[in-house]
Short mmCIF file of C-alpha atoms and ligand atoms in Angstrom, two decimals:
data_model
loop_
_atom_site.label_atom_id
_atom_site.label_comp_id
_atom_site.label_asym_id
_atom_site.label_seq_id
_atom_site.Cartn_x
_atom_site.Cartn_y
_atom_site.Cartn_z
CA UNK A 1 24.01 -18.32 -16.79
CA UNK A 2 24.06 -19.96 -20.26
CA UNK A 3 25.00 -23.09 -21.15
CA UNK A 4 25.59 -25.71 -24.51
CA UNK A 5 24.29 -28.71 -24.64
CA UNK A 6 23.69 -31.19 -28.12
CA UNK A 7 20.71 -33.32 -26.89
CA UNK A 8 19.88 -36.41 -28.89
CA UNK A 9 17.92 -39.42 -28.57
CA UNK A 10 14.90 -37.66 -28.17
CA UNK A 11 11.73 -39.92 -28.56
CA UNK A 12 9.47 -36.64 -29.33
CA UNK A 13 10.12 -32.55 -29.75
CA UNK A 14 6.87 -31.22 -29.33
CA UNK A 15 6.87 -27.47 -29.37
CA UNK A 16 4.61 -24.55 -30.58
CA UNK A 17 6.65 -22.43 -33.50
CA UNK A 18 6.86 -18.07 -33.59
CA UNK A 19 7.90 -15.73 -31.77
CA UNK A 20 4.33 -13.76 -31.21
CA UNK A 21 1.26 -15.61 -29.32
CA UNK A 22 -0.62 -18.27 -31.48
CA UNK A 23 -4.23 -17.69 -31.49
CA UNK A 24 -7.41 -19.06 -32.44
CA UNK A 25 -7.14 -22.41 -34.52
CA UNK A 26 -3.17 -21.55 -35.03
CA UNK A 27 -3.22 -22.94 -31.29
CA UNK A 28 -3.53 -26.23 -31.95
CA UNK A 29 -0.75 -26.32 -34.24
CA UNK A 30 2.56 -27.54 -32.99
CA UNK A 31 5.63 -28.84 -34.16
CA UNK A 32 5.67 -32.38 -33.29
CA UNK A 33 9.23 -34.61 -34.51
CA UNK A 34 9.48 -37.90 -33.76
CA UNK A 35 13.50 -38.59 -33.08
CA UNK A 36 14.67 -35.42 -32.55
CA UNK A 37 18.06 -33.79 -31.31
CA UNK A 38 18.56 -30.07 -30.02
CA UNK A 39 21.56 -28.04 -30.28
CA UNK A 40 21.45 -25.40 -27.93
CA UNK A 41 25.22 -22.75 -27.63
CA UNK A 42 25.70 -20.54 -25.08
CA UNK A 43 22.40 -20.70 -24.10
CA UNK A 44 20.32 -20.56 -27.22
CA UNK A 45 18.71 -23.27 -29.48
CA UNK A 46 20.71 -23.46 -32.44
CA UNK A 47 19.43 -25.71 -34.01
CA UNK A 48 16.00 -28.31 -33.06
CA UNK A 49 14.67 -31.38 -35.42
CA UNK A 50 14.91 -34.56 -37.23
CA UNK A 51 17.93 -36.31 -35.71
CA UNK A 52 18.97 -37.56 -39.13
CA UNK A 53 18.96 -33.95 -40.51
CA UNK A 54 21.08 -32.70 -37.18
CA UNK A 55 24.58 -30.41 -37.36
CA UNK A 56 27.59 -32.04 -36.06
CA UNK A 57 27.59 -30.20 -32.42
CA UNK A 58 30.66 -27.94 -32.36
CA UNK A 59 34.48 -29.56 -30.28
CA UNK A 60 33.78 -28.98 -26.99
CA UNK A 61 29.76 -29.28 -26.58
CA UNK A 62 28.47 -31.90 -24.32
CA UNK A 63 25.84 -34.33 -26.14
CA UNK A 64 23.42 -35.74 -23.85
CA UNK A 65 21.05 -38.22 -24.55
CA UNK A 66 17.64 -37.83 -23.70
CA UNK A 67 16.68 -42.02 -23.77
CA UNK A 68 13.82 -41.33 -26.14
CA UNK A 69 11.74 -39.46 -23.72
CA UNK A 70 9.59 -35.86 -24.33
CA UNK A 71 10.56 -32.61 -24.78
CA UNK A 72 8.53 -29.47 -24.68
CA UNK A 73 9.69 -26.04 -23.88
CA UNK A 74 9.98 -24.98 -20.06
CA UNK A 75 6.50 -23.64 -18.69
CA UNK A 76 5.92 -19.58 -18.47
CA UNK A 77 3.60 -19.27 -15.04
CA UNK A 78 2.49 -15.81 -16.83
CA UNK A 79 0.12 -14.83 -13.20
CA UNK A 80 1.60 -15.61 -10.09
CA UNK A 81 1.68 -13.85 -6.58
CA UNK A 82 4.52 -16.19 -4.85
CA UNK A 83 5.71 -13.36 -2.61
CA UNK A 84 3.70 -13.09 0.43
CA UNK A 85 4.11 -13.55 4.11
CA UNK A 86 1.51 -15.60 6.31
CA UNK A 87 -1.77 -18.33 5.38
CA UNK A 88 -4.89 -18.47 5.46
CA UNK A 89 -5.98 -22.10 5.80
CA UNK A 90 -9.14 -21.19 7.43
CA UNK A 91 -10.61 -18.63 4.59
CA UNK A 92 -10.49 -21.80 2.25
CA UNK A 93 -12.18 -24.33 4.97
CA UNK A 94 -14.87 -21.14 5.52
CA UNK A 95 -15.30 -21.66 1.52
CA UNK A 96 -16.10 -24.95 1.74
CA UNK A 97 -18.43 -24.62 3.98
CA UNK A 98 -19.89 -22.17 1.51
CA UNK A 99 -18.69 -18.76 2.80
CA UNK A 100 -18.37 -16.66 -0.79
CA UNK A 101 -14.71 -14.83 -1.24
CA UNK A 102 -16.26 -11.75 -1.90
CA UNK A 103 -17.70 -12.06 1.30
CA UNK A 104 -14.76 -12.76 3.31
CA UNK A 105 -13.06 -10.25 1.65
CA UNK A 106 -15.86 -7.61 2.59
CA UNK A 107 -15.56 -8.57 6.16
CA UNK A 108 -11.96 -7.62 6.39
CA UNK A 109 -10.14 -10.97 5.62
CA UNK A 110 -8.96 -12.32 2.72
CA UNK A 111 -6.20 -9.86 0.88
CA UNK A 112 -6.21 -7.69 3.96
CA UNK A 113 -4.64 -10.54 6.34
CA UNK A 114 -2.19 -11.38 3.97
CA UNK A 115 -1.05 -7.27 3.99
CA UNK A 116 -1.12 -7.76 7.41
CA UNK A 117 1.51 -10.66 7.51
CA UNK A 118 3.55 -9.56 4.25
CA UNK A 119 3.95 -5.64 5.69
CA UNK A 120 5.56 -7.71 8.96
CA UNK A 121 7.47 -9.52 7.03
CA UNK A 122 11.14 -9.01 6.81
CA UNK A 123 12.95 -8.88 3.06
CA UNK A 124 15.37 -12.08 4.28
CA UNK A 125 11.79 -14.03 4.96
CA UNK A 126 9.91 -12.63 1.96
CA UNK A 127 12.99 -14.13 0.02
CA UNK A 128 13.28 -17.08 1.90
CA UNK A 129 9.54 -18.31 1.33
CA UNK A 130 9.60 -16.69 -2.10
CA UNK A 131 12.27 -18.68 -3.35
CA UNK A 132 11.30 -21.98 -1.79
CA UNK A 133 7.65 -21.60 -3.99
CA UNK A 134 10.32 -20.70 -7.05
CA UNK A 135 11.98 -24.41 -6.27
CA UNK A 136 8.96 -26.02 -6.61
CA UNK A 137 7.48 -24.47 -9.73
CA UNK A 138 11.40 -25.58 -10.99
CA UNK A 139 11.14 -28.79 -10.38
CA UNK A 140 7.23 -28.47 -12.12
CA UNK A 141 9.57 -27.25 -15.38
CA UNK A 142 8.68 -23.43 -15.21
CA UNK A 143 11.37 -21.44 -16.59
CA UNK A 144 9.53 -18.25 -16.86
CA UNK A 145 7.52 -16.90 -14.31
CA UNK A 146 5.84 -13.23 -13.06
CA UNK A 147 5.32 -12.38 -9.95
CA UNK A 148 2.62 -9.74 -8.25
CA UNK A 149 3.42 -7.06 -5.42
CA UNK A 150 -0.23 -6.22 -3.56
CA UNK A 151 0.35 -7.53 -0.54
CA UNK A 152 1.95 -4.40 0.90
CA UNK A 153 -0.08 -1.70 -0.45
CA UNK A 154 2.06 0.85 1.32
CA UNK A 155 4.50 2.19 -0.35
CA UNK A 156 7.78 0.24 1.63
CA UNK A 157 6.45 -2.95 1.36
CA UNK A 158 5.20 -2.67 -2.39
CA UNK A 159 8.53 -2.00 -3.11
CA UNK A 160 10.36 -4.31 -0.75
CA UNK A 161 8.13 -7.41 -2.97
CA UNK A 162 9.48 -5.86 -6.18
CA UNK A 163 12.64 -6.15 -4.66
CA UNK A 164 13.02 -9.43 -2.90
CA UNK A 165 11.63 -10.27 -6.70
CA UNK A 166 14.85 -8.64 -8.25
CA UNK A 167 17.18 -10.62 -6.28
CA UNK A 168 15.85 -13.50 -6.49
CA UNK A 169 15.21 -13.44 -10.66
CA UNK A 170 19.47 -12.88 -10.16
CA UNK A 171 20.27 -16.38 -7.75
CA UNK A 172 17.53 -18.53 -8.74
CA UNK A 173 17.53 -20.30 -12.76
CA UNK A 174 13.79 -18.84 -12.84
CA UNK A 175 13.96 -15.36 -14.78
CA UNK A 176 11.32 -13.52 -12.84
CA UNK A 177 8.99 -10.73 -14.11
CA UNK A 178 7.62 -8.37 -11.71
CA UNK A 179 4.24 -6.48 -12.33
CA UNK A 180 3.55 -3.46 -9.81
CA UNK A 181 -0.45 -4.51 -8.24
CA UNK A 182 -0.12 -1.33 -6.00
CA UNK A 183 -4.67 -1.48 -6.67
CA UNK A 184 -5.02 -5.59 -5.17
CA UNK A 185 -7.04 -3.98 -2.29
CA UNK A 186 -8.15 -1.29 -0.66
CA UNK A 187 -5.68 -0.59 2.36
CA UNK A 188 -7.02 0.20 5.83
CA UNK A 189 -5.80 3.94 5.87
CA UNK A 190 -7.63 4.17 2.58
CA UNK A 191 -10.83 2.22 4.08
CA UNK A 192 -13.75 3.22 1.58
CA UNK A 193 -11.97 5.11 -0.14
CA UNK A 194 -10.81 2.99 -3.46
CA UNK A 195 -10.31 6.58 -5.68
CA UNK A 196 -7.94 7.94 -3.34
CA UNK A 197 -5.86 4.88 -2.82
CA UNK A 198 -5.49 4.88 -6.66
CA UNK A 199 -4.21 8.26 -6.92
CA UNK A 200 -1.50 7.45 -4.21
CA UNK A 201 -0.32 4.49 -6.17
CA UNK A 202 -0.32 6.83 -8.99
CA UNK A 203 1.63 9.55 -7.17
CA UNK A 204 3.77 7.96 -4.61
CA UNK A 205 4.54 4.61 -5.71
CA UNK A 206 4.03 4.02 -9.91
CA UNK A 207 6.98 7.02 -10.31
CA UNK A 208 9.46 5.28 -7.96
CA UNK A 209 8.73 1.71 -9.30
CA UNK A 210 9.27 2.96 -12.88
CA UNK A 211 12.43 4.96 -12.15
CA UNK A 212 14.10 2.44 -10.66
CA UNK A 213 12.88 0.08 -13.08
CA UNK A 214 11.49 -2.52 -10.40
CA UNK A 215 8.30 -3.77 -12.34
CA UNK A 216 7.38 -4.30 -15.86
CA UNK A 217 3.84 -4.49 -16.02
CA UNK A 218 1.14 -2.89 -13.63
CA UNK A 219 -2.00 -5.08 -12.94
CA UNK A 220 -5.52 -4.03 -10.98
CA UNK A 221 -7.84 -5.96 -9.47
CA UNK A 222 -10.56 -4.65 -11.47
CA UNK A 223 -14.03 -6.08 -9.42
CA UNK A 224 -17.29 -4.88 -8.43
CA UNK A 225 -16.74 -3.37 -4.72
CA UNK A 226 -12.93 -3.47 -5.22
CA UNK A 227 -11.59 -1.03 -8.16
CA UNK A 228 -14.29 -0.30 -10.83
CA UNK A 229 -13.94 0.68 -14.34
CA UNK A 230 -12.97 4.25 -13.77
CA UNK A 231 -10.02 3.67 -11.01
CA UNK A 232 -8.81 0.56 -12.91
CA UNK A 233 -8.25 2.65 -16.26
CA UNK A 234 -6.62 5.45 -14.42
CA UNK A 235 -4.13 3.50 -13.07
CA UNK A 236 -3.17 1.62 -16.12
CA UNK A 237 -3.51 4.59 -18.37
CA UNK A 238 -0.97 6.04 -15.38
CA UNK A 239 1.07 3.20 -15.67
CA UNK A 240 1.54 2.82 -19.56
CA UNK A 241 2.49 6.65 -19.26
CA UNK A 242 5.00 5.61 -16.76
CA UNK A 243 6.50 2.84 -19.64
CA UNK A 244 4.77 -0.74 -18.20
CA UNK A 245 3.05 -3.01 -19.90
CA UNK A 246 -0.50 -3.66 -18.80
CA UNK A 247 -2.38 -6.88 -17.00
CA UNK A 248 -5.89 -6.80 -15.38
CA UNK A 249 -7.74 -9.26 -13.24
CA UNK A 250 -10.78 -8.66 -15.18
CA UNK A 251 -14.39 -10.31 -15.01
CA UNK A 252 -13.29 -12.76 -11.87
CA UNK A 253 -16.32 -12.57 -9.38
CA UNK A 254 -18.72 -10.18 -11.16
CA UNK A 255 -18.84 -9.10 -14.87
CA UNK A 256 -18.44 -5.22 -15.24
CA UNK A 257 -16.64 -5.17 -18.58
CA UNK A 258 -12.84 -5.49 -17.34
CA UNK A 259 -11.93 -7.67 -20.41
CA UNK A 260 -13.32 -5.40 -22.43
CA UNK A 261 -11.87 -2.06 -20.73
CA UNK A 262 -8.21 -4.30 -21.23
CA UNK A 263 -9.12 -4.55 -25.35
CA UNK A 264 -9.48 -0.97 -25.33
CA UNK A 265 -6.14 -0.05 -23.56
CA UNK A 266 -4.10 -2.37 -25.41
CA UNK A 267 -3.35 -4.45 -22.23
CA UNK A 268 -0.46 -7.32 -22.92
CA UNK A 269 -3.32 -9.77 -21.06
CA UNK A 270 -6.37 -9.93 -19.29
CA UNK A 271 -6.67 -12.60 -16.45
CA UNK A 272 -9.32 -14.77 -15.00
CA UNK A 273 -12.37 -13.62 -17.30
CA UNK A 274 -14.56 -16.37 -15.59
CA UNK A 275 -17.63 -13.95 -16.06
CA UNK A 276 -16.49 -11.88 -19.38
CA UNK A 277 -18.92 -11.24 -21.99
CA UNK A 278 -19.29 -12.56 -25.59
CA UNK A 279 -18.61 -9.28 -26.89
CA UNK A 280 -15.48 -8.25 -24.67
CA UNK A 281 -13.92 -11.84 -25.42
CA UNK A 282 -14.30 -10.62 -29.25
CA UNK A 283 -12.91 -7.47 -28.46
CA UNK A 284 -9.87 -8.80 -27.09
CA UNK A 285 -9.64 -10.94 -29.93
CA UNK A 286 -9.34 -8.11 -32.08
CA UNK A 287 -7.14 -6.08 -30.06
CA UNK A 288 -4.29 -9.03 -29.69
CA UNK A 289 -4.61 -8.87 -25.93
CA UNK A 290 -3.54 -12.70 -24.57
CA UNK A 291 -6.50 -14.10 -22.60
CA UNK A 292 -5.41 -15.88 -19.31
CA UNK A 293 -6.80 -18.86 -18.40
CA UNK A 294 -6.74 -19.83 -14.22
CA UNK A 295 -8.26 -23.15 -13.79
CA UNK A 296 -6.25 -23.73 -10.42
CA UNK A 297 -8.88 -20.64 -9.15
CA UNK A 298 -11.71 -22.10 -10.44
CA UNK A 299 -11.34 -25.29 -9.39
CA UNK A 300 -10.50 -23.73 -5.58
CA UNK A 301 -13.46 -21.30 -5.86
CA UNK A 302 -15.84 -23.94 -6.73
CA UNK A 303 -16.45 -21.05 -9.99
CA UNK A 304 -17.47 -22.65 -13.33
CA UNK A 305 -14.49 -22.33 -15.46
CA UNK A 306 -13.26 -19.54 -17.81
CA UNK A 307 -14.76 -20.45 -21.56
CA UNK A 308 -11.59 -20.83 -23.02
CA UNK A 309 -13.33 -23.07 -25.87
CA UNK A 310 -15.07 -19.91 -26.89
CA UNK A 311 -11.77 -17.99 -26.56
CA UNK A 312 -9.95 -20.03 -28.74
CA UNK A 313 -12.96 -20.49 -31.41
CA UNK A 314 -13.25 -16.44 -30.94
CA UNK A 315 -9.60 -16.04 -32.31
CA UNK A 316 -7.88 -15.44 -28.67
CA UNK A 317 -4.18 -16.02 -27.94
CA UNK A 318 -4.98 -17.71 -24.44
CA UNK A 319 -2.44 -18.46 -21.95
CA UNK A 320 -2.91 -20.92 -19.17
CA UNK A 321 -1.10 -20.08 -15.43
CA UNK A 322 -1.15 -20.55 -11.88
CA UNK A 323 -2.43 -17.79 -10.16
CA UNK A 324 -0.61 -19.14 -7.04
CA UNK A 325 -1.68 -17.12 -4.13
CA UNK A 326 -2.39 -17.33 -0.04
CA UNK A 327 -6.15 -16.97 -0.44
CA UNK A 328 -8.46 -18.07 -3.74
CA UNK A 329 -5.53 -20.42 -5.13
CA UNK A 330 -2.90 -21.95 -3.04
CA UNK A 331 -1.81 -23.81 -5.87
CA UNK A 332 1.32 -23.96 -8.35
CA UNK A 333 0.35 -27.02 -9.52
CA UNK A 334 0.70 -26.80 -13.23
CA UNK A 335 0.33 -30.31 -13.86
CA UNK A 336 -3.16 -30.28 -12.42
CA UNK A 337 -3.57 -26.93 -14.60
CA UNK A 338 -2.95 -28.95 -17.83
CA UNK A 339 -5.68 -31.79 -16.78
CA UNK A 340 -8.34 -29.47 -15.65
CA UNK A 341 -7.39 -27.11 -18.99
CA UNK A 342 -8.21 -30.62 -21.21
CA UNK A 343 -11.04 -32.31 -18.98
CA UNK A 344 -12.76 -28.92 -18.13
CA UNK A 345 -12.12 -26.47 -20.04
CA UNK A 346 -12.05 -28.43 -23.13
CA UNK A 347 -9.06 -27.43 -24.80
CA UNK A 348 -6.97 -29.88 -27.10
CA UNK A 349 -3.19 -31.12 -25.86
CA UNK A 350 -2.03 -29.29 -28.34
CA UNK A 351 -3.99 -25.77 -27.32
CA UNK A 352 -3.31 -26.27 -23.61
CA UNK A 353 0.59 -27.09 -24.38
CA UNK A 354 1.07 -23.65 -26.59
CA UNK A 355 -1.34 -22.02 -23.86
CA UNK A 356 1.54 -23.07 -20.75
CA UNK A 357 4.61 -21.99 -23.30
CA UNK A 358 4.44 -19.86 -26.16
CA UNK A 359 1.13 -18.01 -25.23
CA UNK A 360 2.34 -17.17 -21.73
CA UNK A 361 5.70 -15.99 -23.08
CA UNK A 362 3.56 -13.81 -25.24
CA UNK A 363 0.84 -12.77 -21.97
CA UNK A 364 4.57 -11.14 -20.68
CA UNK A 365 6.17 -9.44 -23.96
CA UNK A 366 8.61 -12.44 -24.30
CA UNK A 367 7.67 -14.44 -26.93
CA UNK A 368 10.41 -13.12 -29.35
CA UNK A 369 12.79 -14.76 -26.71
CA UNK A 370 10.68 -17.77 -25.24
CA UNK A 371 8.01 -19.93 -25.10
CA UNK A 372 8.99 -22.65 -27.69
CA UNK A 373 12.31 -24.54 -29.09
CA UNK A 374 13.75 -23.25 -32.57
CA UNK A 375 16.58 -21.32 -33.22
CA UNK A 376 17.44 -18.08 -32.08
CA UNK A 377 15.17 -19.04 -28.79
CA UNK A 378 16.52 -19.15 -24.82
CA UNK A 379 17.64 -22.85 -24.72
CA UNK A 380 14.77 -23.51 -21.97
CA UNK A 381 13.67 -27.18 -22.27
CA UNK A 382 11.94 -29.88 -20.16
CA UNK A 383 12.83 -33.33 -20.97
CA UNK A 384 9.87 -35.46 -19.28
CA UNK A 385 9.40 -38.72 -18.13
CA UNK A 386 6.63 -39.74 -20.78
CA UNK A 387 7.36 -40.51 -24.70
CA UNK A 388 4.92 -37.62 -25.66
CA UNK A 389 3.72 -34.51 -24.39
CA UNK A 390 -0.11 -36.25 -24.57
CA UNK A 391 1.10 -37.26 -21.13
CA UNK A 392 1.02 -33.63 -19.89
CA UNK A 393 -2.57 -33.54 -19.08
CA UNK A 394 -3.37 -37.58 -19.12
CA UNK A 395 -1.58 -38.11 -15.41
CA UNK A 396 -4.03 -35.76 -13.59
CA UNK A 397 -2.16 -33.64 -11.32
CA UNK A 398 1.22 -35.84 -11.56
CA UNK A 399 4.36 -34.54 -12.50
CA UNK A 400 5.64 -35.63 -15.54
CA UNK A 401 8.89 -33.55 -15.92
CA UNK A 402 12.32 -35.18 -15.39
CA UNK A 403 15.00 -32.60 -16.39
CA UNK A 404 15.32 -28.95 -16.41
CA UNK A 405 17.20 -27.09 -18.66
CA UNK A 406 17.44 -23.40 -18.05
CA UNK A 407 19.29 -21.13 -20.96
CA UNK A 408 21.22 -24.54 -22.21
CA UNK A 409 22.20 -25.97 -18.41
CA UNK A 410 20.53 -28.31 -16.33
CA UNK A 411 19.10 -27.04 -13.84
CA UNK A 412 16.71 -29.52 -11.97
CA UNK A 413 16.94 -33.06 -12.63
CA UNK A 414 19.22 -36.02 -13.95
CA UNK A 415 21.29 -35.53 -17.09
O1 NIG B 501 -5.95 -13.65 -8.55
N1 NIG B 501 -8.56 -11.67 -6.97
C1 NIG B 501 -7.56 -11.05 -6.67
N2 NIG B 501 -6.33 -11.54 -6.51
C2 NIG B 501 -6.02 -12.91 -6.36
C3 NIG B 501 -6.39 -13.44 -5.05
C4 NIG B 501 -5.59 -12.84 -3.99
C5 NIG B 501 -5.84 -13.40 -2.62
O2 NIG B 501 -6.93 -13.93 -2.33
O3 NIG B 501 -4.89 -13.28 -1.83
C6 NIG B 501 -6.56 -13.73 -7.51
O4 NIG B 501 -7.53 -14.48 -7.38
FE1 FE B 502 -4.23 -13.33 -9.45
#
């Protein structure tokens, strides 16, 4: 799929620039045009800026004119489990009523049930319900977006999620990236037994993933009680040897040093860090290694938030995502992501902007092909209904995005 498309009459571009994360104070600078065109040719921005200063679009290309609205690059949803099977409406009422996750998780619900429901799941439903959460985070304007296995945690249904992810990254305008989270729980036939359950993701399911090239990253859920420091750097140093990048859920519930173990192996990104030290946070800073922000959790945890002030003023690249999953975030709702990033977690417009785009290209090795609008990028653009992206975060939990354009063709919306 790639399209061309010379888009004019647009009120403001408003995009971060580079094809590598932003981080620290380089964050809040973005590219901001008032009266802007972009001309995008089978499927890549050409050319993006002043409309005075534009190229005459080649015979043949479309113009469309974008009636002096917004236009930011399409969101990346960098941490996402969307394929799952079943729900578990009551664990979050339980929650409410103050039951802690780790505690429901300990009694043999949270991830566990939804193994239960995903392993009975057939591929046709897995796809089904997969790509009906895909439709909605289009029509939120994400372009990008990963998605998790670990909610088989045998070795069919592992791969059957990696799968139902490859087919539907080839029918649906969302390009899909699928991380291998063999270590999300402990399964029953490994029941207190987290060491040996690594070692048969290492064995029996990490070779067969990376052979037939089904994943590109490998993430752990790295937690007190869950997989500690030991197991989670076994697997990842398994699963760089096996050629995938590297993501941990690090620092969530209980700090144990995840972020800090992710510095030290070079992961792509760390994700959640609502507990992670002072230290760690610097030494991710040094090591390049994208901090993900998941207010969405937070906010459905009742957890304070991740300091992503400090993360930012620490020199982090940090990335803001979903985390859409059955159990401590039913939730895709980026919109509400960008209010709760501003009002909470005190980044700028600006920072939270480059945090949805460029940053989470960068939290999944893309950034060299998207994550902002300039030449030589995918042509993946939102045109919203608002005359600036300050409009992002300032309709709390509202969508603001009218048009969809995916690799230069619409995709979701009016022209
Ligand atoms: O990102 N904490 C581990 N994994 C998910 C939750 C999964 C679930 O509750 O189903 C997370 O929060
Ligand atoms: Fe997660």
């Amino acid at each position: 799929m790639a399209g061309s498309v010379f888009l004019e009459g647009i009120g403001e571009l408003a995009t971060p620039v580079g094809f590598s994360a932003r981080r620290g104070s380089a964050m809040s600078e973005l590219r901001v045009v008032s009266d802007a065109c972009i001309l995008a040719i089978d499927g890549v921005v050409r050319w993006a800026g002043l409309a005075s200063e534009a190229p005459e679009p080649p015979a043949g290309v479309v113009s469309v004119d974008a009636g002096g609205r917004a236009v930011v690059p399409g969101f990346v949803d960098s941490h996402a489990h969307f394929v799952f099977g079943g729900f578990r409406a009551d664990e979050f009422y339980w929650r409410a009523d103050g039951l802690p996750y780790m505690e429901i998780h300990a009694r043999g619900g949270g991830i566990r049930r939804s193994v239960d429901a995903t392993r009975a799941a057939s591929f046709e439903e897995l796809a089904a319900i997969g790509g009906k959460r895909l439709d909605t985070a289009l029509s939120l304007g994400v372009t990008t977006m990963e998605g998790k296995s670990g909610y088989g945690l045998d070795r069919d249904t592992e791969l059957r999620q990696l799968e139902v992810m490859r087919q539907l990254s080839e029918r649906h305008p969302i390009d899909i990236v699928p991380t291998y989270m063999g270590p999300h729980s402990v399964p029953p036939e490994f029941a207190g037994k987290p060491s040996a359950y690594v070692d048969f993701c290492i064995e029996t399911v990490l070779p067969e993933v990376a052979r037939r090239g089904l994943a590109r990253f490998a993430d752990v859920f790295c937690e007190k009680g869950v997989f500690e420091l030991e197991d989670s750097r076994r697997f990842l140093e398994a699963a760089a040897r096996a050629g995938l990048g590297l993501k941990m859920h690090a620092d969530e519930i209980v700090r144990i040093g995840g972020a800090g173990l992710a510095a030290e192996l070079g992961a792509t990104s760390a994700d959640h860090l609502l507990k992670a030290s002072a230290e760690d946070i610097a030494a991710m800073s040094a090591s390049g290694t994208v901090a993900t922000v998941l207010p969405l959790t937070a906010f459905s945890l009742r957890e304070p938030y991740a300091d992503a002030r400090g993360m930012i003023d620490a020199g982090c690249a940090v990335a803001l995502a979903s985390d859409l999953n059955p159990g401590s975030c039913y939730s895709q709702a980026i919109p509400l992501a960008f209010a709760l990033a501003v009002l909470q977690m005190r980044m700028s417009p600006e920072e939270a902007l480059c945090a949805a785009t460029l940053n989470g290209a960068a939290a999944l090795g893309m950034a060299d092909s998207v994550g902002s609008i300039e030449a030589g990028k995918k042509a993946d653009f939102l045109i919203l209904d608002a005359p600036s992206h300050l409009h992002l975060a300032y309709h709390v939990g509202m969508n603001q995005v009218r048009s969809v354009y995916k690799s230069g063709v619409l995709v979701h919306g009016p022209k």
